[in-house]
Amino acid sequence: MTVYLVGAGPGDPSLLTLRGAEVLSRADVVIYDRLSVTSLLDLAPADAERISVGKQPGGPRTSQSDINALLVARGRAGQQVVRLKGGDPFVFARGGEEAAALAAAGVAFEIVPGITSAVAVPAYAGIPVTMRYSSTSFTVVTGHEDPAKGEGSVNWEAVAALGGTVVVLMGAARCRPICDRLIAAGMAPDTPAAAVQWGTRPNQRTLRATVATLADTDPQPPATIVVGEVAASDLAWYENRPLFGRRIVVTRAQPQASALAAELRRRGAEAIELPTIAFEPPEDLDRLVEAAAEVGRYDWVVFTSPTGVNRFFKHLRDARSLGEARVAAIGPATAAALAEHNVVADLVPEQYVAEALLEALADEVGSDWPGRVLIPRAETARDVLPEGLIAAGWDVDVVPAYRTVAPVPDPTVALLLAEAEVITFTSSSTVTNFVDTYGADAVPEVVASIGPITSSTALDRGLDVTIEATDHTVSGLISALEDFFTR
Ligand code: SAH
């Protein structure tokens, strides 16, 4: 089997390459260090082994020779090994030494390059490392060696003399001696300089100064230092995004990864995903199996959640079993789940609540005998829809397709909650399960709800709802958050 040395990129998890994601998805073991992005570990199979060889600040570090030995041993054991490294594995990351150890041991390896912080971190701060005419080169230098002690091998005179952009990695702690040395080597003291801390992450911070004053800004690691004319450019975009740096808890239903969290991250927020519901099969699964077998006998099948769709289709033999039955979805997410099964919803109401669905069905059917309807849905749910349909003369079968249960509380979650500004709720059951699991006191200051039903559950449980989406979808909720924070 193969050992893959994979570049994880500088921090933003979406900067992993497609090749990196692919090898991670097949990994038996992932060996990672401190600056690798922990959310990328989720891309590995759930049962893959995860080994941290990172140095915790002040803590022990696994020695490089131990890491090499570990890679060799796991490779020889026939495992699919992913060695995940921050940025690019061959840029100041000792990937060369690891590859040499594997080559010497005769273990097959591949290199999956990554996006290096040397280029991407300045980019996220709005600093291009080259500019036509003014910066015709960029030199990436390690700041690991202390120039004041006269040790090391960096030729700072040559670096200063080149006249282009100087990018220093691992230089935060030695910022002052490095800048002094560049000036001593002839660089103008008023040359622009910037230090970008935690680049490409929601806690990114850009400190701007000159080469003479940068050390006064006291940059903290991890930081990428940029010295040169380009460091004066401030094409800020990442730090300007409406939700930049906001810590937002996303209450989500396991096991699906949250689309909301991904969207929030794209807008610069730090999304903390918190499972509040888990799905289990209903008490009485036979009814669902039977309904799926006989679905062709209904006039309409009405779905009120993506989970309802997925659970129902698990028991459907063939899409043709639907026969003449028409299909309604309560909203776009449910319609999208249907589309995954190649079924186009015949009806999606304009507002994504049971009342609107009821009205839309009535409009669709007219005044004849409306017919038979099947509603595969959560075991506990509101009765508005079935009762309304029965009142309108429909022949209604409500079939439990799944049960929502509270997950086991996670002890590390309390800490994350304490630091968060906002919590989002996308359904009444996320509210109920969250409060039952973590308590109403654990709720961050700002509560954002997807719509009136969810809000009213939150009010019932003693929460103040600060933000309510007008469009009751994930994107509606995101717009409401953006409005709130730009106001
Ligand atoms: N292989 C990595 C570099 C490893 S050296 C790469 O190609 O990016 C570690 C140094 O990279 C840090 O000391 C810092 O200078 C820089 N670095 C890594 N991640 C960073 C981040 N998110 N923001 C700023 N600098 C970062």
Coordinates of C-alpha atoms and ligand atoms in Angstrom, one line a residue:
M1 CA 0.0 0.0 0.0
T2 CA 1.0 3.6 -0.3
V3 CA 1.9 6.4 2.1
Y4 CA 0.6 9.7 0.8
L5 CA 2.3 12.9 2.0
V6 CA -0.6 15.3 1.6
G7 CA -0.6 19.1 1.8
A8 CA -3.6 20.2 3.8
G9 CA -3.4 23.9 2.7
P10 CA -3.0 26.9 5.1
G11 CA -6.1 26.5 7.2
D12 CA -9.3 27.1 5.2
P13 CA -10.4 23.5 4.8
S14 CA -11.8 24.2 1.3
L15 CA -8.2 24.8 0.1
L16 CA -7.5 21.1 0.2
T17 CA -6.9 19.7 -3.3
L18 CA -9.3 17.2 -4.9
R19 CA -6.6 14.6 -4.9
G20 CA -6.0 15.2 -1.2
A21 CA -9.7 14.7 -0.4
E22 CA -9.8 11.6 -2.5
V23 CA -6.8 9.9 -0.7
L24 CA -8.2 10.9 2.7
S25 CA -11.5 9.3 1.9
R26 CA -9.8 6.0 1.5
A27 CA -7.3 6.3 4.4
D28 CA -6.8 3.5 7.0
V29 CA -4.8 5.9 9.1
V30 CA -4.2 9.6 9.2
I31 CA -1.1 11.1 10.8
Y32 CA -1.4 14.8 11.3
D33 CA 0.2 17.7 13.1
R34 CA -0.9 20.8 14.9
L35 CA -1.2 23.1 12.0
S36 CA -3.2 20.7 9.9
V37 CA -6.8 21.5 9.8
T38 CA -8.7 19.2 12.2
S39 CA -12.0 19.4 10.2
L40 CA -10.2 17.7 7.3
L41 CA -9.9 14.6 9.5
D42 CA -13.7 14.3 9.0
L43 CA -13.0 13.4 5.4
A44 CA -11.4 10.2 6.4
P45 CA -13.6 7.2 7.0
A46 CA -15.2 7.2 10.5
D47 CA -13.3 4.1 11.5
A48 CA -9.9 5.3 10.2
E49 CA -7.2 5.6 12.9
R50 CA -6.2 9.2 13.6
I51 CA -2.7 9.9 15.1
S52 CA -1.5 13.3 16.2
V53 CA 2.2 13.8 16.1
G54 CA 1.9 17.5 16.6
K55 CA 3.7 19.6 19.2
Q56 CA 1.2 21.2 21.5
P57 CA 2.6 24.5 22.7
G58 CA 4.8 23.7 25.7
G59 CA 4.0 20.0 25.3
P60 CA 6.0 17.1 23.9
R61 CA 6.7 16.7 20.2
T62 CA 7.1 13.4 18.4
S63 CA 10.6 13.4 17.0
Q64 CA 11.1 13.5 13.3
S65 CA 12.8 10.1 13.4
D66 CA 9.9 8.6 15.3
I67 CA 7.5 10.1 12.7
N68 CA 9.6 8.6 9.9
A69 CA 9.6 5.2 11.6
L70 CA 5.8 5.4 12.1
L71 CA 5.3 6.1 8.4
V72 CA 7.5 3.2 7.4
A73 CA 5.9 0.8 9.8
R74 CA 2.4 1.7 8.8
G75 CA 3.3 1.6 5.1
R76 CA 4.9 -1.8 5.5
A77 CA 1.8 -3.1 7.4
G78 CA -0.1 -2.6 4.1
Q79 CA -2.2 0.3 5.3
Q80 CA -3.4 3.2 3.2
V81 CA -1.5 6.0 5.1
V82 CA -2.2 9.7 4.8
R83 CA 0.4 12.0 6.3
L84 CA -1.4 15.3 6.5
K85 CA 0.8 18.4 6.7
G86 CA 0.0 22.1 6.8
G87 CA 0.4 24.0 3.5
D88 CA 2.6 22.1 1.1
P89 CA 4.4 19.0 2.3
F90 CA 7.7 20.1 0.7
V91 CA 7.8 23.7 1.9
F92 CA 9.5 23.9 5.3
A93 CA 7.6 20.8 6.4
R94 CA 10.3 18.1 6.4
G95 CA 8.3 16.2 3.8
G96 CA 11.6 15.6 2.0
E97 CA 13.0 13.8 5.0
E98 CA 9.8 11.6 5.3
A99 CA 9.9 10.8 1.6
A100 CA 13.6 9.9 1.8
A101 CA 12.9 7.5 4.8
L102 CA 10.1 5.8 2.8
A103 CA 12.3 5.5 -0.3
A104 CA 15.1 4.0 1.7
A105 CA 12.8 1.5 3.3
G106 CA 11.3 0.6 0.0
V107 CA 7.8 1.7 0.9
A108 CA 5.7 3.1 -1.9
F109 CA 4.8 6.8 -1.5
E110 CA 3.1 9.7 -3.3
I111 CA 3.3 13.4 -2.8
V112 CA 0.1 15.4 -3.0
P113 CA 1.1 19.0 -3.1
G114 CA -0.8 21.6 -1.1
I115 CA -1.4 25.3 -1.3
T116 CA 1.4 26.8 0.6
S117 CA 0.8 29.5 3.2
A118 CA 3.7 31.5 1.6
V119 CA 1.3 32.5 -1.2
A120 CA -2.2 31.8 0.1
V121 CA -2.0 33.6 3.4
P122 CA -0.9 36.9 1.8
A123 CA -3.6 36.4 -0.8
Y124 CA -6.3 36.1 1.9
A125 CA -4.9 39.3 3.4
G126 CA -5.3 41.1 0.0
I127 CA -1.5 41.1 -0.7
P128 CA -0.3 39.8 -4.1
V129 CA 3.2 38.4 -3.7
T130 CA 4.2 39.7 -7.1
M131 CA 3.3 42.9 -9.0
R132 CA 4.2 43.8 -12.5
Y133 CA 7.3 46.0 -12.5
S134 CA 7.4 46.7 -8.7
S135 CA 7.9 43.2 -7.4
T136 CA 9.4 40.8 -9.9
S137 CA 10.3 38.0 -7.5
F138 CA 9.3 36.6 -4.2
T139 CA 11.7 34.8 -1.9
V140 CA 10.4 32.4 0.7
V141 CA 12.7 32.3 3.7
T142 CA 12.6 30.4 6.9
G143 CA 12.6 32.5 10.1
H144 CA 13.5 29.6 12.1
E145 CA 17.2 30.5 12.3
D146 CA 18.1 33.5 14.5
P147 CA 20.1 36.0 12.4
A148 CA 21.2 37.8 15.6
K149 CA 23.2 34.7 16.7
G150 CA 25.0 34.5 13.4
E151 CA 23.8 30.9 13.1
G152 CA 22.1 29.4 10.2
S153 CA 22.5 29.6 6.4
V154 CA 20.1 32.3 5.2
N155 CA 22.0 34.9 3.2
W156 CA 20.0 37.9 4.3
E157 CA 22.2 40.3 2.3
A158 CA 21.3 38.5 -0.9
V159 CA 17.6 38.4 0.1
A160 CA 17.6 42.1 0.7
A161 CA 19.5 42.9 -2.4
L162 CA 17.1 41.0 -4.7
G163 CA 14.6 43.9 -4.3
G164 CA 11.4 41.8 -4.7
T165 CA 9.0 40.5 -2.1
V166 CA 10.3 38.7 1.0
V167 CA 8.0 36.1 2.6
V168 CA 9.2 34.8 6.0
L169 CA 7.6 31.6 7.4
M170 CA 8.2 30.6 11.1
G171 CA 9.4 34.1 11.7
A172 CA 6.9 35.6 14.3
A173 CA 9.1 34.9 17.3
R174 CA 12.2 36.4 15.6
C175 CA 10.5 39.2 13.8
R176 CA 12.8 41.9 15.3
P177 CA 16.2 40.4 14.5
I178 CA 15.0 39.4 11.0
C179 CA 13.8 42.9 10.2
D180 CA 16.9 44.5 11.7
R181 CA 19.0 42.2 9.6
L182 CA 17.2 43.2 6.4
I183 CA 17.7 46.9 7.2
A184 CA 21.3 46.3 8.0
A185 CA 21.6 44.5 4.7
G186 CA 20.5 47.7 2.9
M187 CA 16.7 47.5 2.8
A188 CA 15.0 50.9 3.2
P189 CA 13.5 51.2 6.7
D190 CA 10.2 52.5 5.3
T191 CA 9.7 49.4 3.1
P192 CA 6.1 48.2 3.8
A193 CA 5.7 45.1 5.8
A194 CA 2.8 43.0 7.1
A195 CA 2.3 40.0 9.4
V196 CA -0.7 37.8 8.8
Q197 CA -1.7 35.7 11.8
W198 CA -3.9 32.6 11.4
G199 CA -4.3 33.3 7.7
T200 CA -7.3 31.9 5.8
R201 CA -9.0 31.1 9.1
P202 CA -11.9 33.0 10.7
N203 CA -9.5 34.4 13.3
Q204 CA -7.1 35.8 10.6
R205 CA -5.6 39.1 11.6
T206 CA -3.4 41.3 9.5
L207 CA -0.8 43.6 11.1
R208 CA 0.5 46.3 8.8
A209 CA 3.7 48.4 9.4
T210 CA 7.1 49.0 7.8
V211 CA 10.1 46.8 8.1
A212 CA 11.4 49.1 10.8
T213 CA 8.2 48.9 12.9
L214 CA 6.7 45.5 12.2
A215 CA 8.2 44.0 15.4
D216 CA 6.4 46.6 17.5
T217 CA 3.1 45.1 16.4
D218 CA 4.2 41.9 18.2
P219 CA 3.1 39.3 15.7
Q220 CA 2.1 35.9 17.2
P221 CA 2.6 32.5 15.6
P222 CA 1.5 31.1 13.2
A223 CA 2.2 34.2 11.1
T224 CA 3.3 34.8 7.6
I225 CA 5.5 37.9 7.3
V226 CA 5.6 39.8 4.0
V227 CA 8.1 42.5 3.3
G228 CA 8.2 44.6 0.2
E229 CA 6.2 47.2 -1.8
V230 CA 3.3 44.7 -2.2
A231 CA 2.8 44.6 1.6
A232 CA 1.3 48.1 1.3
S233 CA -1.5 46.8 -0.9
D234 CA -4.8 46.3 0.9
L235 CA -7.0 44.4 -1.5
A236 CA -9.0 43.2 1.6
W237 CA -11.8 40.8 0.8
Y238 CA -11.7 37.9 3.2
E239 CA -11.7 40.0 6.4
N240 CA -14.5 42.2 4.9
R241 CA -17.0 39.4 4.5
P242 CA -20.2 40.0 6.4
L243 CA -19.8 37.1 8.8
F244 CA -16.0 37.2 9.1
G245 CA -14.8 35.9 12.5
R246 CA -18.3 35.3 13.9
R247 CA -18.5 32.2 16.0
I248 CA -21.8 30.5 15.1
V249 CA -23.1 27.2 16.5
V250 CA -24.9 25.2 13.9
T251 CA -27.3 22.7 15.5
R252 CA -27.5 19.9 13.1
A253 CA -28.9 16.5 12.5
Q254 CA -26.4 13.7 12.5
P255 CA -25.1 12.1 10.4
Q256 CA -25.5 14.6 7.5
A257 CA -22.8 17.2 7.3
S258 CA -24.4 20.6 7.5
A259 CA -24.9 22.7 4.4
L260 CA -25.5 25.6 6.6
A261 CA -22.1 25.2 8.3
A262 CA -20.4 25.0 4.9
E263 CA -22.1 28.2 3.7
L264 CA -21.3 30.1 6.9
R265 CA -17.7 29.2 6.6
R266 CA -17.7 30.5 3.0
R267 CA -18.8 33.8 4.4
G268 CA -15.9 33.9 6.9
A269 CA -17.7 32.6 10.0
E270 CA -16.3 30.0 12.3
A271 CA -19.1 27.4 12.3
I272 CA -19.2 25.1 15.2
E273 CA -21.3 22.0 14.3
L274 CA -23.3 20.5 17.1
P275 CA -25.4 17.5 16.6
T276 CA -28.7 17.8 18.4
I277 CA -30.6 15.1 16.7
A278 CA -29.9 11.6 15.7
F279 CA -32.3 9.6 13.5
E280 CA -33.4 6.1 14.2
P281 CA -35.8 3.7 12.5
P282 CA -39.4 4.1 13.7
E283 CA -40.9 1.7 16.4
D284 CA -43.0 0.2 13.7
L285 CA -40.9 -0.2 10.6
D286 CA -43.3 -2.7 9.0
R287 CA -45.8 0.0 8.2
L288 CA -43.2 2.0 6.3
V289 CA -42.1 -1.1 4.4
E290 CA -45.7 -1.8 3.5
A291 CA -46.5 1.7 2.5
A292 CA -43.4 1.8 0.2
A293 CA -44.6 -1.5 -1.4
E294 CA -48.1 -0.1 -2.1
V295 CA -47.2 3.5 -2.9
G296 CA -48.7 3.3 -6.4
R297 CA -52.2 3.1 -4.9
Y298 CA -52.0 6.6 -3.5
D299 CA -52.8 9.8 -5.4
W300 CA -50.3 11.9 -3.6
V301 CA -47.2 11.2 -1.5
V302 CA -46.3 14.2 0.7
F303 CA -42.8 14.6 2.2
T304 CA -42.1 17.0 5.0
S305 CA -38.3 16.5 5.4
P306 CA -35.2 15.3 3.6
T307 CA -34.9 12.5 6.2
G308 CA -38.4 11.4 5.5
V309 CA -37.5 11.1 1.8
N310 CA -34.4 9.2 2.4
R311 CA -35.9 6.7 4.8
F312 CA -38.9 6.1 2.5
F313 CA -36.7 5.6 -0.6
K314 CA -34.6 3.1 1.3
H315 CA -37.6 0.8 1.2
L316 CA -38.9 1.6 -2.2
R317 CA -38.1 -1.3 -4.6
D318 CA -37.9 0.8 -7.8
A319 CA -38.8 4.4 -8.7
R320 CA -41.5 3.0 -11.0
S321 CA -43.3 1.7 -7.9
L322 CA -44.5 5.3 -7.5
G323 CA -46.8 4.6 -10.5
E324 CA -49.3 7.4 -11.0
A325 CA -48.8 8.8 -7.5
R326 CA -47.9 12.5 -7.5
V327 CA -45.3 13.8 -5.1
A328 CA -45.3 17.0 -2.9
A329 CA -42.3 18.4 -0.9
I330 CA -42.7 20.9 1.9
G331 CA -39.7 23.0 0.7
P332 CA -36.6 23.1 -1.5
A333 CA -34.4 20.9 0.8
T334 CA -37.0 18.1 0.7
A335 CA -37.4 18.6 -3.1
A336 CA -33.6 18.4 -3.4
A337 CA -33.6 15.1 -1.5
L338 CA -36.2 13.8 -3.9
A339 CA -34.1 14.9 -6.8
E340 CA -31.3 12.8 -5.5
H341 CA -33.6 9.9 -6.1
N342 CA -34.4 11.2 -9.6
V343 CA -37.9 12.3 -8.6
V344 CA -39.1 15.8 -9.5
A345 CA -41.5 17.1 -6.9
D346 CA -44.9 17.9 -8.6
L347 CA -45.6 20.5 -5.9
V348 CA -43.6 22.7 -3.6
P349 CA -45.5 25.5 -1.7
E350 CA -44.3 29.0 -1.8
Q351 CA -43.9 29.1 2.0
Y352 CA -42.3 26.1 3.5
V353 CA -44.7 25.3 6.3
A354 CA -47.5 22.7 6.7
E355 CA -50.3 25.3 6.3
A356 CA -49.0 26.5 3.0
L357 CA -48.6 22.9 1.8
L358 CA -52.2 22.2 2.7
E359 CA -53.4 25.2 0.8
A360 CA -51.3 24.4 -2.2
L361 CA -52.7 20.8 -2.3
A362 CA -56.2 22.1 -2.1
D363 CA -55.6 24.5 -5.1
E364 CA -54.0 21.7 -7.1
V365 CA -56.9 19.2 -6.6
G366 CA -59.9 21.4 -6.8
S367 CA -63.3 20.4 -5.5
D368 CA -63.6 16.7 -6.6
W369 CA -62.9 14.0 -4.1
P370 CA -59.3 14.8 -3.4
G371 CA -58.1 11.2 -3.1
R372 CA -55.6 9.1 -1.1
V373 CA -52.5 10.6 0.4
L374 CA -49.5 9.0 2.0
I375 CA -47.4 11.1 4.5
P376 CA -44.1 9.3 5.5
R377 CA -42.6 11.5 8.2
A378 CA -41.1 11.8 11.6
E379 CA -42.8 9.7 14.3
T380 CA -43.6 12.8 16.3
A381 CA -44.7 15.8 14.2
R382 CA -47.4 18.4 14.1
D383 CA -50.9 17.3 13.1
V384 CA -51.7 20.4 11.0
L385 CA -51.2 18.7 7.7
P386 CA -53.0 15.4 8.3
E387 CA -55.9 17.0 10.2
G388 CA -56.3 19.7 7.5
L389 CA -56.3 17.1 4.8
I390 CA -58.8 14.9 6.6
A391 CA -61.1 17.9 7.2
A392 CA -60.9 18.6 3.4
G393 CA -62.1 15.0 2.7
W394 CA -58.8 13.3 1.9
D395 CA -58.1 9.7 2.8
V396 CA -54.9 10.1 4.8
D397 CA -52.2 7.6 5.9
V398 CA -49.6 9.0 8.1
V399 CA -46.7 6.5 8.3
P400 CA -43.7 7.0 10.7
A401 CA -40.5 6.9 8.6
Y402 CA -38.0 7.7 11.4
R403 CA -37.7 8.7 15.0
T404 CA -35.6 11.7 16.1
V405 CA -33.7 11.1 19.3
A406 CA -31.4 13.3 21.4
P407 CA -27.7 12.5 20.9
V408 CA -25.3 11.7 23.8
P409 CA -24.0 15.0 25.1
D410 CA -20.4 15.8 24.2
P411 CA -18.2 17.1 27.1
T412 CA -16.1 19.4 24.9
V413 CA -19.1 21.2 23.7
A414 CA -19.6 23.3 26.8
L415 CA -16.3 25.1 26.1
L416 CA -17.2 25.8 22.5
L417 CA -20.7 27.1 23.5
A418 CA -19.2 29.5 26.0
E419 CA -17.2 31.1 23.3
A420 CA -19.9 31.3 20.6
E421 CA -21.9 34.4 19.8
V422 CA -24.7 32.9 17.9
I423 CA -26.7 29.6 17.8
T424 CA -28.8 28.7 14.8
F425 CA -31.9 26.5 15.0
T426 CA -33.4 25.0 11.8
S427 CA -36.3 23.1 13.3
S428 CA -38.3 22.7 16.5
S429 CA -36.6 19.4 17.3
T430 CA -33.2 21.0 17.2
V431 CA -34.4 23.5 19.9
T432 CA -36.0 20.8 22.0
N433 CA -33.1 18.4 21.8
F434 CA -30.5 21.1 22.3
V435 CA -32.2 22.4 25.5
D436 CA -32.8 18.9 26.8
T437 CA -29.2 17.9 26.2
Y438 CA -27.3 21.1 27.1
G439 CA -29.8 23.2 29.0
A440 CA -31.2 26.7 28.2
D441 CA -28.3 28.4 30.1
A442 CA -25.8 27.1 27.6
V443 CA -27.4 29.1 24.7
P444 CA -25.2 31.8 23.3
E445 CA -26.4 35.4 23.3
V446 CA -27.9 35.6 19.9
V447 CA -30.5 33.0 18.8
A448 CA -31.3 32.7 15.1
S449 CA -34.3 30.7 14.0
I450 CA -35.3 29.5 10.6
G451 CA -39.0 30.4 11.0
P452 CA -42.0 31.0 13.2
I453 CA -42.6 27.4 14.3
T454 CA -39.0 27.0 15.4
S455 CA -39.1 30.4 17.1
S456 CA -42.2 29.6 19.0
T457 CA -40.7 26.3 20.3
A458 CA -37.6 28.4 21.3
L459 CA -39.9 30.9 23.2
D460 CA -41.7 28.0 24.9
R461 CA -38.3 26.7 26.1
G462 CA -37.4 30.1 27.6
L463 CA -35.1 31.4 24.8
D464 CA -35.1 34.9 23.4
V465 CA -35.2 34.7 19.6
T466 CA -33.0 37.5 18.2
I467 CA -33.1 36.7 14.5
E468 CA -35.8 35.0 12.5
A469 CA -35.5 34.3 8.8
T470 CA -38.2 35.6 6.5
D471 CA -37.4 33.0 3.9
H472 CA -37.5 29.7 5.8
T473 CA -34.5 28.0 4.2
V474 CA -30.9 27.7 5.0
S475 CA -30.1 30.6 2.6
G476 CA -32.9 32.6 4.2
L477 CA -31.3 32.1 7.6
I478 CA -27.9 33.1 6.2
S479 CA -29.3 36.3 4.8
A480 CA -30.9 37.1 8.1
L481 CA -27.6 36.6 9.9
E482 CA -25.8 38.8 7.4
D483 CA -28.4 41.6 7.8
F484 CA -28.1 41.4 11.5
F485 CA -24.3 41.7 11.5
T486 CA -24.1 44.4 8.9
R487 CA -26.7 46.5 10.5
Ligands
SAH1 N1 4.4 23.6 4.8 C1 3.8 24.8 5.3 C2 4.8 25.7 6.1 C3 5.2 25.0 7.4 S1 6.2 26.0 8.3 C4 3.3 25.6 4.1 O1 3.6 25.3 2.9 O2 2.5 26.6 4.3 C5 5.0 26.8 9.4 C6 4.9 28.2 9.1 O3 4.0 28.4 8.0 C7 4.3 29.0 10.2 O4 5.3 29.3 11.2 C8 3.8 30.2 9.5 O5 4.9 31.1 9.2 C9 3.3 29.6 8.3 N2 1.8 29.4 8.4 C10 1.2 28.2 8.3 N3 -0.1 28.3 8.5 C11 -0.3 29.6 8.6 C12 -1.5 30.4 8.7 N4 -2.7 29.8 8.8 N5 -1.4 31.7 8.8 C13 -0.2 32.3 8.8 N6 1.0 31.6 8.6 C14 0.9 30.3 8.5

